Structure formats: C-alpha cells, structure tokens
Coordinates of C-alpha atoms and ligand atoms in Angstrom, one line a residue:
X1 CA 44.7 -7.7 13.2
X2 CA 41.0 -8.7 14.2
X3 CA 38.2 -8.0 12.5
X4 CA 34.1 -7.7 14.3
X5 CA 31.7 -8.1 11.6
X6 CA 28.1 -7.6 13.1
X7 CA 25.2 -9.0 11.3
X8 CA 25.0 -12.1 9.1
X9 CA 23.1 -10.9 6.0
X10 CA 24.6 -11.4 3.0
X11 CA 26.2 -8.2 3.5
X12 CA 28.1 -10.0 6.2
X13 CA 28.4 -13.2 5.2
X14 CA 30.1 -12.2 2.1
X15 CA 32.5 -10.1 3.9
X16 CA 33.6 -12.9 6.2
X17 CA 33.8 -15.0 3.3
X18 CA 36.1 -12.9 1.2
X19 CA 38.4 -12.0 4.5
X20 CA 38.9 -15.8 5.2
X21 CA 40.0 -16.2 1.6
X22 CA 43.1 -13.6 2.1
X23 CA 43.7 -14.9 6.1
X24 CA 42.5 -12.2 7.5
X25 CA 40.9 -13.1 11.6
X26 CA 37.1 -12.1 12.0
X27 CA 34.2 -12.8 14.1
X28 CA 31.4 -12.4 12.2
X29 CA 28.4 -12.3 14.5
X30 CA 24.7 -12.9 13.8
X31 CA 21.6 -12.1 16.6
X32 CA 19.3 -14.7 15.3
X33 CA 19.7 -18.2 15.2
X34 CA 20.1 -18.2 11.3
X35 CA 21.6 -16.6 8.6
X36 CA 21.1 -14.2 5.6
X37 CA 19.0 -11.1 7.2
X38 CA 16.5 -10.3 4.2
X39 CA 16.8 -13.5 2.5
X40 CA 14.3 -15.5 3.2
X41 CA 12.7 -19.1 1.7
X42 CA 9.8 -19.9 3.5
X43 CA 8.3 -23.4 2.5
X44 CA 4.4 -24.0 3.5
X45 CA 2.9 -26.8 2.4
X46 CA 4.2 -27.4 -1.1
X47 CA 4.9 -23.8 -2.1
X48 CA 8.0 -22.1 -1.9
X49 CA 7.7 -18.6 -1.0
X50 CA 10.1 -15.7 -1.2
X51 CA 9.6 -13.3 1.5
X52 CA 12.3 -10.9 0.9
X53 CA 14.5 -11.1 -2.7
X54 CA 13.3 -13.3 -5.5
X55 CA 15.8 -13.4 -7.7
X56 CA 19.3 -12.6 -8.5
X57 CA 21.1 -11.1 -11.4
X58 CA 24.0 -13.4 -12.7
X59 CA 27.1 -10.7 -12.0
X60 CA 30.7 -12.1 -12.1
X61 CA 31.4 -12.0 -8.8
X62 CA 28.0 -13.9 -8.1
X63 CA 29.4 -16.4 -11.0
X64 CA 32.6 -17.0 -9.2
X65 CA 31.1 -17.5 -6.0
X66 CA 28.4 -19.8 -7.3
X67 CA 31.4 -21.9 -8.9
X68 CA 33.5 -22.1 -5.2
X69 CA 30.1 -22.8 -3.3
X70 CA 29.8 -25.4 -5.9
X71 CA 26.1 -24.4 -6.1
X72 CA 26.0 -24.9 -9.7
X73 CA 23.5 -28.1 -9.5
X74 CA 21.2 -26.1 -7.4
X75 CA 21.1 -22.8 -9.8
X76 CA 17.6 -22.5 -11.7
X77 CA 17.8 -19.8 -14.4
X78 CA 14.5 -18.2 -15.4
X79 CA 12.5 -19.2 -18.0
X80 CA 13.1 -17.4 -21.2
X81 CA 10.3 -14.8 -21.3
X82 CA 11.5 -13.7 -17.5
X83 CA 12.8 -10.5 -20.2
X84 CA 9.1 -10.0 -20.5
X85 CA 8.2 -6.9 -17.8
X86 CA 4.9 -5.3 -18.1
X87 CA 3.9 -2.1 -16.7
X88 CA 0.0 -1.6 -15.8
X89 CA -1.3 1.1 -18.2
X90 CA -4.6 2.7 -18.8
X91 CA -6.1 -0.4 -16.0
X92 CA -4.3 -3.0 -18.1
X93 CA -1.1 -4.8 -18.9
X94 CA 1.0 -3.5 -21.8
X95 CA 4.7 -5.1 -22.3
X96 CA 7.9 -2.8 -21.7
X97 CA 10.5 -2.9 -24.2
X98 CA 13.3 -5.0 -23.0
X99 CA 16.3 -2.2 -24.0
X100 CA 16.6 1.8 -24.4
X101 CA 17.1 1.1 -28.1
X102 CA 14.3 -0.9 -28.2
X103 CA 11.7 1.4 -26.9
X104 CA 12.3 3.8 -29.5
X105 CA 11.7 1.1 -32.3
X106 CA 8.4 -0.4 -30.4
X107 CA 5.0 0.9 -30.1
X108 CA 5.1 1.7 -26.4
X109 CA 4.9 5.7 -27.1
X110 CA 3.4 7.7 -29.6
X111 CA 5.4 9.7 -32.2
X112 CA 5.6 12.6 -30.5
X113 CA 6.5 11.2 -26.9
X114 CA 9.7 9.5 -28.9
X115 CA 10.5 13.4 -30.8
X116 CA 10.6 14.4 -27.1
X117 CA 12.7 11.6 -25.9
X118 CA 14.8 11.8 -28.9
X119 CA 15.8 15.7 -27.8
X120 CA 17.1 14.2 -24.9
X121 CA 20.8 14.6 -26.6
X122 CA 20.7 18.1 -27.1
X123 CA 19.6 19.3 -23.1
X124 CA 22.6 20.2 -21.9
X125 CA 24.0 18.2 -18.8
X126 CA 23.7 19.9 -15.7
X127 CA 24.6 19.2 -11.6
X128 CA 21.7 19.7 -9.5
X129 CA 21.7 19.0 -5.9
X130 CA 19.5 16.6 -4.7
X131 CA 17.8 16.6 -8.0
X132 CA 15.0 13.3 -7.6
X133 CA 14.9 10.5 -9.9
X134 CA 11.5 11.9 -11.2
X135 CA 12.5 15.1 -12.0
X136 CA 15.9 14.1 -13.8
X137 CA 14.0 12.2 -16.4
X138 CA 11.3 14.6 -17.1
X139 CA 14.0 17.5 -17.2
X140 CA 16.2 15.3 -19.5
X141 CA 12.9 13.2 -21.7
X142 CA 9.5 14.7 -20.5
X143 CA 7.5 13.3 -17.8
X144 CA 5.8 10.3 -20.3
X145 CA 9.0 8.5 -20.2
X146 CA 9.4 9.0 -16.4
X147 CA 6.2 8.1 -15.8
X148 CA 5.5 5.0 -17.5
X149 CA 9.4 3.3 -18.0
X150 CA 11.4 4.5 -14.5
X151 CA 9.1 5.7 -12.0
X152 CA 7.5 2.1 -11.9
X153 CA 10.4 0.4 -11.2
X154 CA 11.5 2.5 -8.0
X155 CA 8.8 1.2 -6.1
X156 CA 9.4 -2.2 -7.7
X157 CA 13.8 -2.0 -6.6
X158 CA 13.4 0.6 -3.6
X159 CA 9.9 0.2 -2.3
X160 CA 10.9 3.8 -3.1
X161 CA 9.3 6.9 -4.4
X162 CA 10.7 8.5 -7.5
X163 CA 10.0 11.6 -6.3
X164 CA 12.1 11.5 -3.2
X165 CA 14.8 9.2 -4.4
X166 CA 17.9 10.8 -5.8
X167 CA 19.3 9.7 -9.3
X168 CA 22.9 10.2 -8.2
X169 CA 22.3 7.4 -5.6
X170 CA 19.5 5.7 -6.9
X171 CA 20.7 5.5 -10.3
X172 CA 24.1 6.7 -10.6
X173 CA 24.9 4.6 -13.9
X174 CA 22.3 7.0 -15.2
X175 CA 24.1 10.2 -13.9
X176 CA 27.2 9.3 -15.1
X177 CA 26.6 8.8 -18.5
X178 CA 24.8 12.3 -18.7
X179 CA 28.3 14.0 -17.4
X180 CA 30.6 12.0 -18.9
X181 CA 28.4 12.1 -22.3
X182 CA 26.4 15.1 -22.1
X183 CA 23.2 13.2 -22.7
X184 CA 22.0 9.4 -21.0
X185 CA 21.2 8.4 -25.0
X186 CA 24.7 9.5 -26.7
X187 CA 25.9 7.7 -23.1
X188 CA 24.2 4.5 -23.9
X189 CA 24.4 4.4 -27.9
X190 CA 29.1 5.3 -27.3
X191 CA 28.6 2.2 -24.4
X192 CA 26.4 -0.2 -27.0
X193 CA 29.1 -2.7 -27.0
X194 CA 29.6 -2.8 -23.1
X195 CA 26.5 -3.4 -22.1
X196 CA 25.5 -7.2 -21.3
X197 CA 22.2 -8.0 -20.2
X198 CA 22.7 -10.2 -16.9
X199 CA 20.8 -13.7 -16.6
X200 CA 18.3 -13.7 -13.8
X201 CA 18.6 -16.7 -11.5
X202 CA 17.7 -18.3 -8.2
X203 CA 18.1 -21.6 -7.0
X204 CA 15.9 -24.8 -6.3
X205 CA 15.0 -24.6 -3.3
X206 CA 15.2 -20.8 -3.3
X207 CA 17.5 -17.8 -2.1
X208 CA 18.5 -18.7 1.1
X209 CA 20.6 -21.7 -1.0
X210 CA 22.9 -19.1 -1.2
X211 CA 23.6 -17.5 2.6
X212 CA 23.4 -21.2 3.4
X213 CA 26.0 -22.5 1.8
X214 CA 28.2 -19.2 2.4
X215 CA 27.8 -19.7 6.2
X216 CA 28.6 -23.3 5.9
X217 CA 32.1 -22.4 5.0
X218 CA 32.7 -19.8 8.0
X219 CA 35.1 -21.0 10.3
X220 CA 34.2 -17.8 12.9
X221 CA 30.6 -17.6 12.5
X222 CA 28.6 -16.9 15.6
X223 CA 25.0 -17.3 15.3
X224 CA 22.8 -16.3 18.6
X225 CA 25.1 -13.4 19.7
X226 CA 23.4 -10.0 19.7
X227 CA 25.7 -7.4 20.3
X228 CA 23.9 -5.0 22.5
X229 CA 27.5 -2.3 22.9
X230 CA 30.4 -1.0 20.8
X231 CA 32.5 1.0 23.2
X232 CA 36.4 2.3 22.3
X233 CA 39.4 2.1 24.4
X234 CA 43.1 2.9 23.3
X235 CA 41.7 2.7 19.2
X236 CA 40.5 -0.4 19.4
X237 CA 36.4 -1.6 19.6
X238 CA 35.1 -3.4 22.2
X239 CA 32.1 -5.4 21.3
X240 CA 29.6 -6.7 24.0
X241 CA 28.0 -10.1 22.8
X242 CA 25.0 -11.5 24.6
X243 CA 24.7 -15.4 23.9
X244 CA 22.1 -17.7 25.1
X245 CA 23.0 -18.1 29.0
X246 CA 26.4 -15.8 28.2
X247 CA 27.9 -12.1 27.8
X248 CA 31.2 -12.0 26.3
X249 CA 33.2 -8.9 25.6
X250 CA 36.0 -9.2 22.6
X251 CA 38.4 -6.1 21.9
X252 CA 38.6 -5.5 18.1
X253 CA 40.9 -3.6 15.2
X254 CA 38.5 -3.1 12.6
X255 CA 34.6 -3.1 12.9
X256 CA 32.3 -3.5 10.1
X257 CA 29.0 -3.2 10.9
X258 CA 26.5 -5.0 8.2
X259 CA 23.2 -4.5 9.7
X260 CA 20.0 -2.1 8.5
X261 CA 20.8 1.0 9.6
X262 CA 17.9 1.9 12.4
X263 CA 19.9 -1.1 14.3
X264 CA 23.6 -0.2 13.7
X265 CA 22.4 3.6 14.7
X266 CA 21.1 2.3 18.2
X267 CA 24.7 0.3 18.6
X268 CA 26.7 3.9 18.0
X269 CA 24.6 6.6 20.1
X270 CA 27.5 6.6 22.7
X271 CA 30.7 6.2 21.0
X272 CA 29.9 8.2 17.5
X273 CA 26.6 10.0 18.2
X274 CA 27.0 12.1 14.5
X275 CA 27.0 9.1 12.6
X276 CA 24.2 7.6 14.8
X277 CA 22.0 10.4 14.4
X278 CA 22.7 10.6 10.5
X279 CA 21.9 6.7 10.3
X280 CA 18.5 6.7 12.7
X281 CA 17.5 9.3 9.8
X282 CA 17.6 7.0 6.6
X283 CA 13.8 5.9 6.0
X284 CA 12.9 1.8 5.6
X285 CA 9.2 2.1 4.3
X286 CA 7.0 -0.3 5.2
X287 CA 5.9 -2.9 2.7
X288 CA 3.8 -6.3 2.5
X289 CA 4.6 -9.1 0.6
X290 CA 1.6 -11.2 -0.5
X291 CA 2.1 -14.4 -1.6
X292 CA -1.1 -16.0 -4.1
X293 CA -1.9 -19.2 -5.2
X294 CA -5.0 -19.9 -8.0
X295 CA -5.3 -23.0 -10.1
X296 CA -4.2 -22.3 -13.6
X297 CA -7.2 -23.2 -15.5
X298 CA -9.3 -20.3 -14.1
X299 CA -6.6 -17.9 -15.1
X300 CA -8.0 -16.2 -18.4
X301 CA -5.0 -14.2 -18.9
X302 CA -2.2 -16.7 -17.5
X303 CA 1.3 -14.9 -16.4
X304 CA 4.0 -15.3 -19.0
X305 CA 7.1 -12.8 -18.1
X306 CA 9.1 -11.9 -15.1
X307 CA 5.7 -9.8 -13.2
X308 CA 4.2 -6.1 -13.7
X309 CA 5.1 -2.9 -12.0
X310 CA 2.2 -0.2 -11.6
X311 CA 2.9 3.3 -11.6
X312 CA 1.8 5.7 -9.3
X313 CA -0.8 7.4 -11.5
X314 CA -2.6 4.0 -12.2
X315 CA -3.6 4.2 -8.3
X316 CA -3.5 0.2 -7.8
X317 CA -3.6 -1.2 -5.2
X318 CA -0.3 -2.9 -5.1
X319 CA 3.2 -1.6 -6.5
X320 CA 3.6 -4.7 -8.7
X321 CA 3.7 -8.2 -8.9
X322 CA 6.4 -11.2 -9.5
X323 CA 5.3 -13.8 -11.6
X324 CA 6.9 -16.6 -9.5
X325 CA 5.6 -19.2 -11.1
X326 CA 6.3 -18.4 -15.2
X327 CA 10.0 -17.4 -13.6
X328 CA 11.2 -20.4 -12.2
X329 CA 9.5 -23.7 -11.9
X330 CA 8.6 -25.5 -8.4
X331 CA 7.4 -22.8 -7.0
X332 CA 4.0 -24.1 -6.4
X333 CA 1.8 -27.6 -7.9
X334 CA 2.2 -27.6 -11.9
X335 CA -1.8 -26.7 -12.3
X336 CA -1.3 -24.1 -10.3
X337 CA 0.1 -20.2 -10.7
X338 CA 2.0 -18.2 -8.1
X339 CA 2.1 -14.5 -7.7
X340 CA 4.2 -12.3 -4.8
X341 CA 2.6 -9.3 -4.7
X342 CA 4.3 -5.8 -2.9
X343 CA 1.9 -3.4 -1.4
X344 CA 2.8 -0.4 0.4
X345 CA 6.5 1.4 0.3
X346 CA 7.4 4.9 0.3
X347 CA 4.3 5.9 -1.9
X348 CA 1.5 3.9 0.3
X349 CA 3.3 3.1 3.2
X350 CA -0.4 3.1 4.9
X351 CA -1.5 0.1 2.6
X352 CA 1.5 -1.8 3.9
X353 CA 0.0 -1.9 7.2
X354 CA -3.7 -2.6 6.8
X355 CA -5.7 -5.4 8.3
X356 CA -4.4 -8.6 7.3
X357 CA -7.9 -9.8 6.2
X358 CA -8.8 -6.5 4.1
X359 CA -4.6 -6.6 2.2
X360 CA -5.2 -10.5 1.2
X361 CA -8.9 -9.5 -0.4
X362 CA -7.1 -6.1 -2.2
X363 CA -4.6 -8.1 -3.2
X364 CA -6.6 -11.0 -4.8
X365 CA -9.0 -8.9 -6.3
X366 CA -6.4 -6.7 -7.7
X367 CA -5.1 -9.8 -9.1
X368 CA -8.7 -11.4 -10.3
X369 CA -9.8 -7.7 -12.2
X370 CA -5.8 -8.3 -13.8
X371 CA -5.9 -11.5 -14.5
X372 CA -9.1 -12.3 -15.7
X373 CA -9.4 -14.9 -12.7
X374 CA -12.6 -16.9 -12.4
X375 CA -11.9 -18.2 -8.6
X376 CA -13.8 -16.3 -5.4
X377 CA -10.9 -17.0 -3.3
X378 CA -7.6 -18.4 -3.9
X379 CA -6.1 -22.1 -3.1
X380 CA -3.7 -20.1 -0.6
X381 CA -2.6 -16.9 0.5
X382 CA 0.5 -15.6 2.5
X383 CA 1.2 -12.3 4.0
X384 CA 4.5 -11.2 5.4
X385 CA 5.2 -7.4 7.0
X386 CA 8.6 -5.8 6.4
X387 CA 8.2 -3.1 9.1
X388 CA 11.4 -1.3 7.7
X389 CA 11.9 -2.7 4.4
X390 CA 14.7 -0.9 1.8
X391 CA 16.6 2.3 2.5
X392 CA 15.7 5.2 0.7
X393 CA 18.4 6.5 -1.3
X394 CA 16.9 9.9 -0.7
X395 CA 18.2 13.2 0.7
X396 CA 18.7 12.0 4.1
X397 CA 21.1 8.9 3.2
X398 CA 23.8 11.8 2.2
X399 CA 25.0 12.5 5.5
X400 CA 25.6 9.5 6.7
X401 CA 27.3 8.3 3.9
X402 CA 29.5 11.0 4.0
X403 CA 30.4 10.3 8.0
X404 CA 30.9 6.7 7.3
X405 CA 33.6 7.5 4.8
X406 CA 35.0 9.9 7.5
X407 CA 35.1 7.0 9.8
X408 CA 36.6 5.0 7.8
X409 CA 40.5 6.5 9.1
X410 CA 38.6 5.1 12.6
X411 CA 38.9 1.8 11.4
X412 CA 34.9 1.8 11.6
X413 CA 33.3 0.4 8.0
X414 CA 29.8 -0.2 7.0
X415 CA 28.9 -2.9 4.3
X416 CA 25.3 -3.0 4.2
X417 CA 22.5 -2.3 1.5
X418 CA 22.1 1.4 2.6
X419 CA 25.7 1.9 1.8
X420 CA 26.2 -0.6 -0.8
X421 CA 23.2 -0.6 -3.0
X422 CA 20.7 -2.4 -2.6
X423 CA 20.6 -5.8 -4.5
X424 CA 22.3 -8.8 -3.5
X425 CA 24.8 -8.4 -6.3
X426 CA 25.4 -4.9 -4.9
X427 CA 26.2 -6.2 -1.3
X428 CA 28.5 -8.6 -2.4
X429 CA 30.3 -7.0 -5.1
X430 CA 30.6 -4.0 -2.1
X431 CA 31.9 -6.6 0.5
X432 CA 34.6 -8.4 -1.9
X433 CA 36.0 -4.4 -2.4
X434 CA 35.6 -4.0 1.4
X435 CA 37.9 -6.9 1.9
X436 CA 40.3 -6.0 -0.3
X437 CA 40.4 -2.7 1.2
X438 CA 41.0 -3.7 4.6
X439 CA 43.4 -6.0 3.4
X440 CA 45.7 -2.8 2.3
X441 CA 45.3 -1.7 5.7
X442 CA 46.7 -4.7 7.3
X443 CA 50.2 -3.7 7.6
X444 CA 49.6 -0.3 9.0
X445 CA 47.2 -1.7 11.7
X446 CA 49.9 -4.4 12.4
X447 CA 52.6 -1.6 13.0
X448 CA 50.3 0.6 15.2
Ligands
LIG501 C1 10.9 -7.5 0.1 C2 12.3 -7.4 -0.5 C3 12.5 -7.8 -1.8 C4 13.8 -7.7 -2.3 N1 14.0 -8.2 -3.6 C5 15.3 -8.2 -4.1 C6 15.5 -8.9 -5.3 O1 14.6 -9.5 -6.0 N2 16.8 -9.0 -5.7 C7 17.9 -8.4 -5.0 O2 19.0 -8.5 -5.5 N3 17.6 -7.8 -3.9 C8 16.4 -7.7 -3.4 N4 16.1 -7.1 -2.1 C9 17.2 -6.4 -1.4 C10 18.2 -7.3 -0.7 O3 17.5 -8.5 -0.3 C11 18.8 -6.6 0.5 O4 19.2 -5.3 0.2 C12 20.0 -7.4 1.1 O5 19.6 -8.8 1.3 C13 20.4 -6.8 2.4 O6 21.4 -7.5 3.0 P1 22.3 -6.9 4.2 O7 23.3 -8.0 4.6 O8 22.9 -5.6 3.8 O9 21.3 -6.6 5.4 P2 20.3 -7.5 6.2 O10 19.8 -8.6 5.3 O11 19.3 -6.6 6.8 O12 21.1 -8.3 7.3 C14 21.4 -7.7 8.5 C15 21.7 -8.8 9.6 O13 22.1 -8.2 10.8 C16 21.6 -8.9 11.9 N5 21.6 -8.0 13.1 C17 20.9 -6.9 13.3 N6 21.2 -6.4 14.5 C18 22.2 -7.2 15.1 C19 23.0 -7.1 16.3 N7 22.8 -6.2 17.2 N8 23.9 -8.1 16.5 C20 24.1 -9.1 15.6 N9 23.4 -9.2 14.4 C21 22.5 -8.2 14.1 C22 20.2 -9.2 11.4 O14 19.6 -10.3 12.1 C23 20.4 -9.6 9.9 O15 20.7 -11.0 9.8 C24 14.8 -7.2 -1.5 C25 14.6 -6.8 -0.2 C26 13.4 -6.9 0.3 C27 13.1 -6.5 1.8

C-alpha cells in the first residue's frame, strides 16, 4: 500500500510523520522549496517575525512530539501574564477574565448583564441549522456577553466573522455541552475538573522550529514537486509531479490531500468535480499582518499580557494585536517592544488590502492612540498579505465536508485546517487519527 500526501504544511508533515512511525510507504510532496505552508519565521535584521501562527498551545500530542523531535531545548514558554487578554472597550483596553467562572466573579459586566448570563441554564437547548456563533450566544446569554467575550476572538482565531461562522463547527466544544447538558454553564461547572488550561509556547528561534525539525526526519519528503493532476485508473490515483527540469507520474492507493482548499479544489475539477465545486466555495478572507517595532521608553502604557482583540462595534482599525514581545523574549532588542497586528478578515476584508503605505500609518497610529506612544514613526515596520488566509467554518464548509467523508470509501482523505480545525494543535492531533485510520485500512487495501 502507497500512500500520496500533497502539501507539506504541518498538516502534511505530521501525517507523514505519524505514517512512517507505523511503516506505512508515502510520498509526501511539497510545491515550494520549503516546508510548513502557514508557518512562517521571518528574521529581518534582528527581529524575529511571525507571519502566520505565533504561538502554540501545549496539547499532548504536541508534548509527545516535542519530546521525539527532541526540541525540548528550543521550547520558550510565555511569560506568565501571556493569561492576560484584553479586549478594546469603550476606545480603551480593559482585561478579560481568564475563565467562565471567573467572569462572573470579576467586574467585567454589570449586575444585570451577569442575571442575564446567569439564566443561561434555564434556556432550553435547542438544534438550529446553521445557527452562527453570534446568534447562539445571544439566544443562550444576551448579546453583551457575545459581544464583548466571543465575538472578538473570531476574528482574532478565524479572521472570521461571528456572524457567519457556525458554532457547531467553529466552536463545537461549546455546542456539545449545551446538548449533552442542557445549558454551556451547567456543561462547564459538571466538566470543572476536566478542564486544564494549556501552556502557550513557541520556540527560540520561532514556529518554523517545529516543521523543520518534523521534515528533517522524513525519509520520502519531496520538496519542489508541484503536482499539477490527480487522474484515476483501475482504483488507484495517479499523481503528476512537476520537478525542477522533470515530470514524473507515480500511481497511488491512498491520497491525502493537505493543502488550502482553493488549491486541492483546482487538483480535483476532472476526477471528482462535486467535491471540487464544494471546496472552491469555502471563503479564505484576506488579512494583513503588521509587524511594529517602538523603543520601550516612549511606550506610556507598555504591553504586559498575551495582546488585545477588538470587537466589531469598537470599529478599529485592526482586529487585534499580539504582544510579541511581553510573550516570549528575543523577539526584538531588549529596549525595544514588538506588536503583530491583524487587519482585515471576514469583517474588513477591504482593510486587508489597502495601500501598503496608508495600512502601516493605520496600524501605528492605531497602536500610538492605544498605547500612549510618544514616537512619530516607529524603529521598523513589516507588512505581509495573506491573500486567502483561514477557512471560514461557515455555511459553505458543510458540503464539502460532508463529500470528503463520502470519499473517504474512495480512498481519497483530506487533512488540512478546513477539515481539521484550524490551529496547529488541531492539524496534528487530526493527522495522528488520520494515520491510525488508514492504518486499519491497510489489510483491506492489501487484499484488493
Ligand atoms: C495569519 C495566521 C495566523 C495564525 N495564527 C495561529 C496561531 O497563533 N496558532 C495556531 O495554532 N494556528 C494559527 N494559525 C492557523 C495555522 O497556522 C494553520 O491552520 C495551519 O498552519 C495550516 O496548516 P495546513 O498544513 O493545513 O495547510 P498549509 O499551511 O496551507 O499547507 C499547505 C501546503 O500545501 C502546499 N501545496 C499547495 N499546493 C500544492 C501542490 N499542488 N503540490 C504540492 N504542494 C502544494 C503549500 O505550498 C503548503 O506548504 C494562523 C494562520 C494564519 C494564516
């Protein structure tokens, strides 16, 4: 049994990596000439600058594979306030609470905001297709809650708008505990025990450590090969591979494809056109990733905490802000203060894709007016466009998620963020079930 895995993200990678653990043959093949898709350390000058994930969250699956990459040297935890999230309110910052439990106890609402959230337990549960992440929580706490606490951080996860987004596949934790409970509160107090906060972490010289060192143990890794054409003959893929100054063509049992969708939907328009039609519909938003440097003495209101997400009603400029520098250190000079900054997504896609000139001034005076910052410009800036950044988990994912699973009996897989979820953790806690999945096939492949 053979298996083509396209695309080297971590998706991919962590597939490959799990298959090789229980024997199984791949070709895992990656277009560009490096690894780790949406991960991506940039260094310039002597800052070190995340363009796509910042951090991770310390899962056990990332644990074990930290521990057999022998990566635990590199690790860098964040500092101790990273628990500390802010959420812009009323033009300014004001701290979230850092638990469910907690925001009932703290100051964040007033009396009557918590009465309402309090009734959550007695609405009754109910199934509603396609019901959006904004309108489960103000059906279920009132639209304060959803407004200040969730909404914000659907931008901040998805690039995502809470009004599109579905809970079942945005926040399906969420979902479950209202049917299994009857109310997300009595859900959370009955799972109080369970529920372990997960360390945040990233590495010293930043997130691509990780796809790095992952690759680095691949013995069928192929950087360079694009596969421009998946064609079927006799129940078995055929995958056309263009190399630098080659063109190979491989016959496959099993494909996995582990790219953004928009791309694996261009590969299939010949040999499953439902699925491909169903995939070129799922929506990556653009969004702009703004990287800002200011010396730390002419910060009046200095960054302590993991960053600040700003709700829609606030009408910021930008969606939100990672600290970088208060998370983990050598990120940029000591007297100095990093932010990475997201502008545009679902809700502003149109900000994403500004001038250059006019996003670095919004940004940096968004950040000056914030931060009480003295500076008329700052000691550097950095933009990067995602053109498509993050699936939407919103009405149009459903069909092809259900066609994928269909496809499944094909011998066709998907293990990619818009199937997966979309964190790092997600991908590879998806691709270690993937391969154990298609190790259970193994025998019946073998006999066919
Ligand atoms: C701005 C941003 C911030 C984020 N922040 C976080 C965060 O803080 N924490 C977190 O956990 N997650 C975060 N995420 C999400 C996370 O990074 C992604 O969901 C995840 O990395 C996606 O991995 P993937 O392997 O599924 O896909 P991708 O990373 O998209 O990888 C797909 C790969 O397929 C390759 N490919 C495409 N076409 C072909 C072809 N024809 N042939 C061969 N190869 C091909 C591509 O070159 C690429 O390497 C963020 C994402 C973005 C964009």
């Amino acid at each position: 049994m053979r298996v083509a895995i396209i695309g080297a993200g971590i998706s991919g990678l962590a597939l490959a990596y799990y298959l090789q653990k229980l024997g199984i043959p791949y070709d895992l093949f990656e277009a560009t000439t490096h690894v780790g898709g949406n991960i991506r350390t940039v260094k310039v000058h002597e800052y070190l600058l995340e363009m796509g994930p910042n951090s991770l969250q310390s899962t056990p699956e990332l644990k074990d594979l930290v521990r057999e990459l022998k990566l635990e040297r590199e690790v860098m935890h964040a500092a101790p306030e990273h628990d500390h999230r802010y959420v812009l309110r009323a033009g300014s910052y004001t701290r979230l609470p850092s638990s469910p439990f907690s925001l009932l106890s703290s100051d964040f609402f007033s009396w009557k905001s918590k009465y309402r959230i309090l009734k959550e337990k007695d609405v009754p549960p109910a199934d509603i297709d396609y019901e959006t992440v904004a309108q489960f929580f103000e059906r279920r706490f009132g639209g304060k809650m959803a407004a200040y606490t969730v909404s914000p951080f659907m931008p901040g996860i998805y690039a995502g708008d809470p009004e599109k987004l579905l809970i079942k596949k945005a926040l399906p934790r969420l979902k479950e505990l209202e049917m299994r409970y009857g109310s997300v509160l009595k859900g959370l107090v009955q799972q109080k025990n369970s529920y372990v906060r997960q360390k945040t972490f990233s590495f010293a010289k930043g997130m691509r450590t990780l796809p790095k060192a992952i690759a680095g143990k691949l013995i069928s890794l192929h950087t360079e090969h694009r596969v421009e054409m998946i064609t079927r003959s006799q129940g078995k893929y055929i995958i056309s591979c263009a190399s630098p100054g080659d063109y190979d063509t491989e016959e496959y049992n099993l494909l996995v494809l582990a790219l953004p969708a928009y791309q694996a939907a261009e590969l299939l328009q010949y040999t499953f056109p439902g699925l491909s039609a169903a995939m070129q519909n799922i929506h990556y938003p653009p969004l702009a990733v703004v990287h800002t440097v200011y010396n730390r003495k002419d910060v009046t209101h200095s960054p302590k905490g993991f960053g600040a997400l700003h709700p829609q009603l606030e009408s910021a400029f930008a969606t939100g802000s990672v600290w970088s520098s208060s998370v983990f250190d050598g990120r940029c000079r000591p007297h100095e203060v990093l932010f990475t900054t997201f502008v545009g997504g679902s809700q502003s896609p149109e900000k994403a894709l500004m001038e250059r000139p006019k996003l670095l001034q919004g940004v940096h005076e968004e950040l000056s007016a914030l931060h009480g910052i003295s500076a008329d410009k700052p000691n550097f800036q950095h933009a990067y466009l995602w053109k498509h950044s993050i699936p939407q988990y919103d009405m149009h994912i459903e069909d092809a998620h259900t066609m994928a699973k269909d496809l499944e009996q094909e011998g066709l897989f998907i293990a990619a963020n818009w199937q997966s979820g979309v964190s790092v953790a997600n991908c590879i806690h998806y691709a270690k079930e993937l391969a154990h999945k298609i190790n259970l096939k193994r025998p019946h492949v073998l006999n066919s």
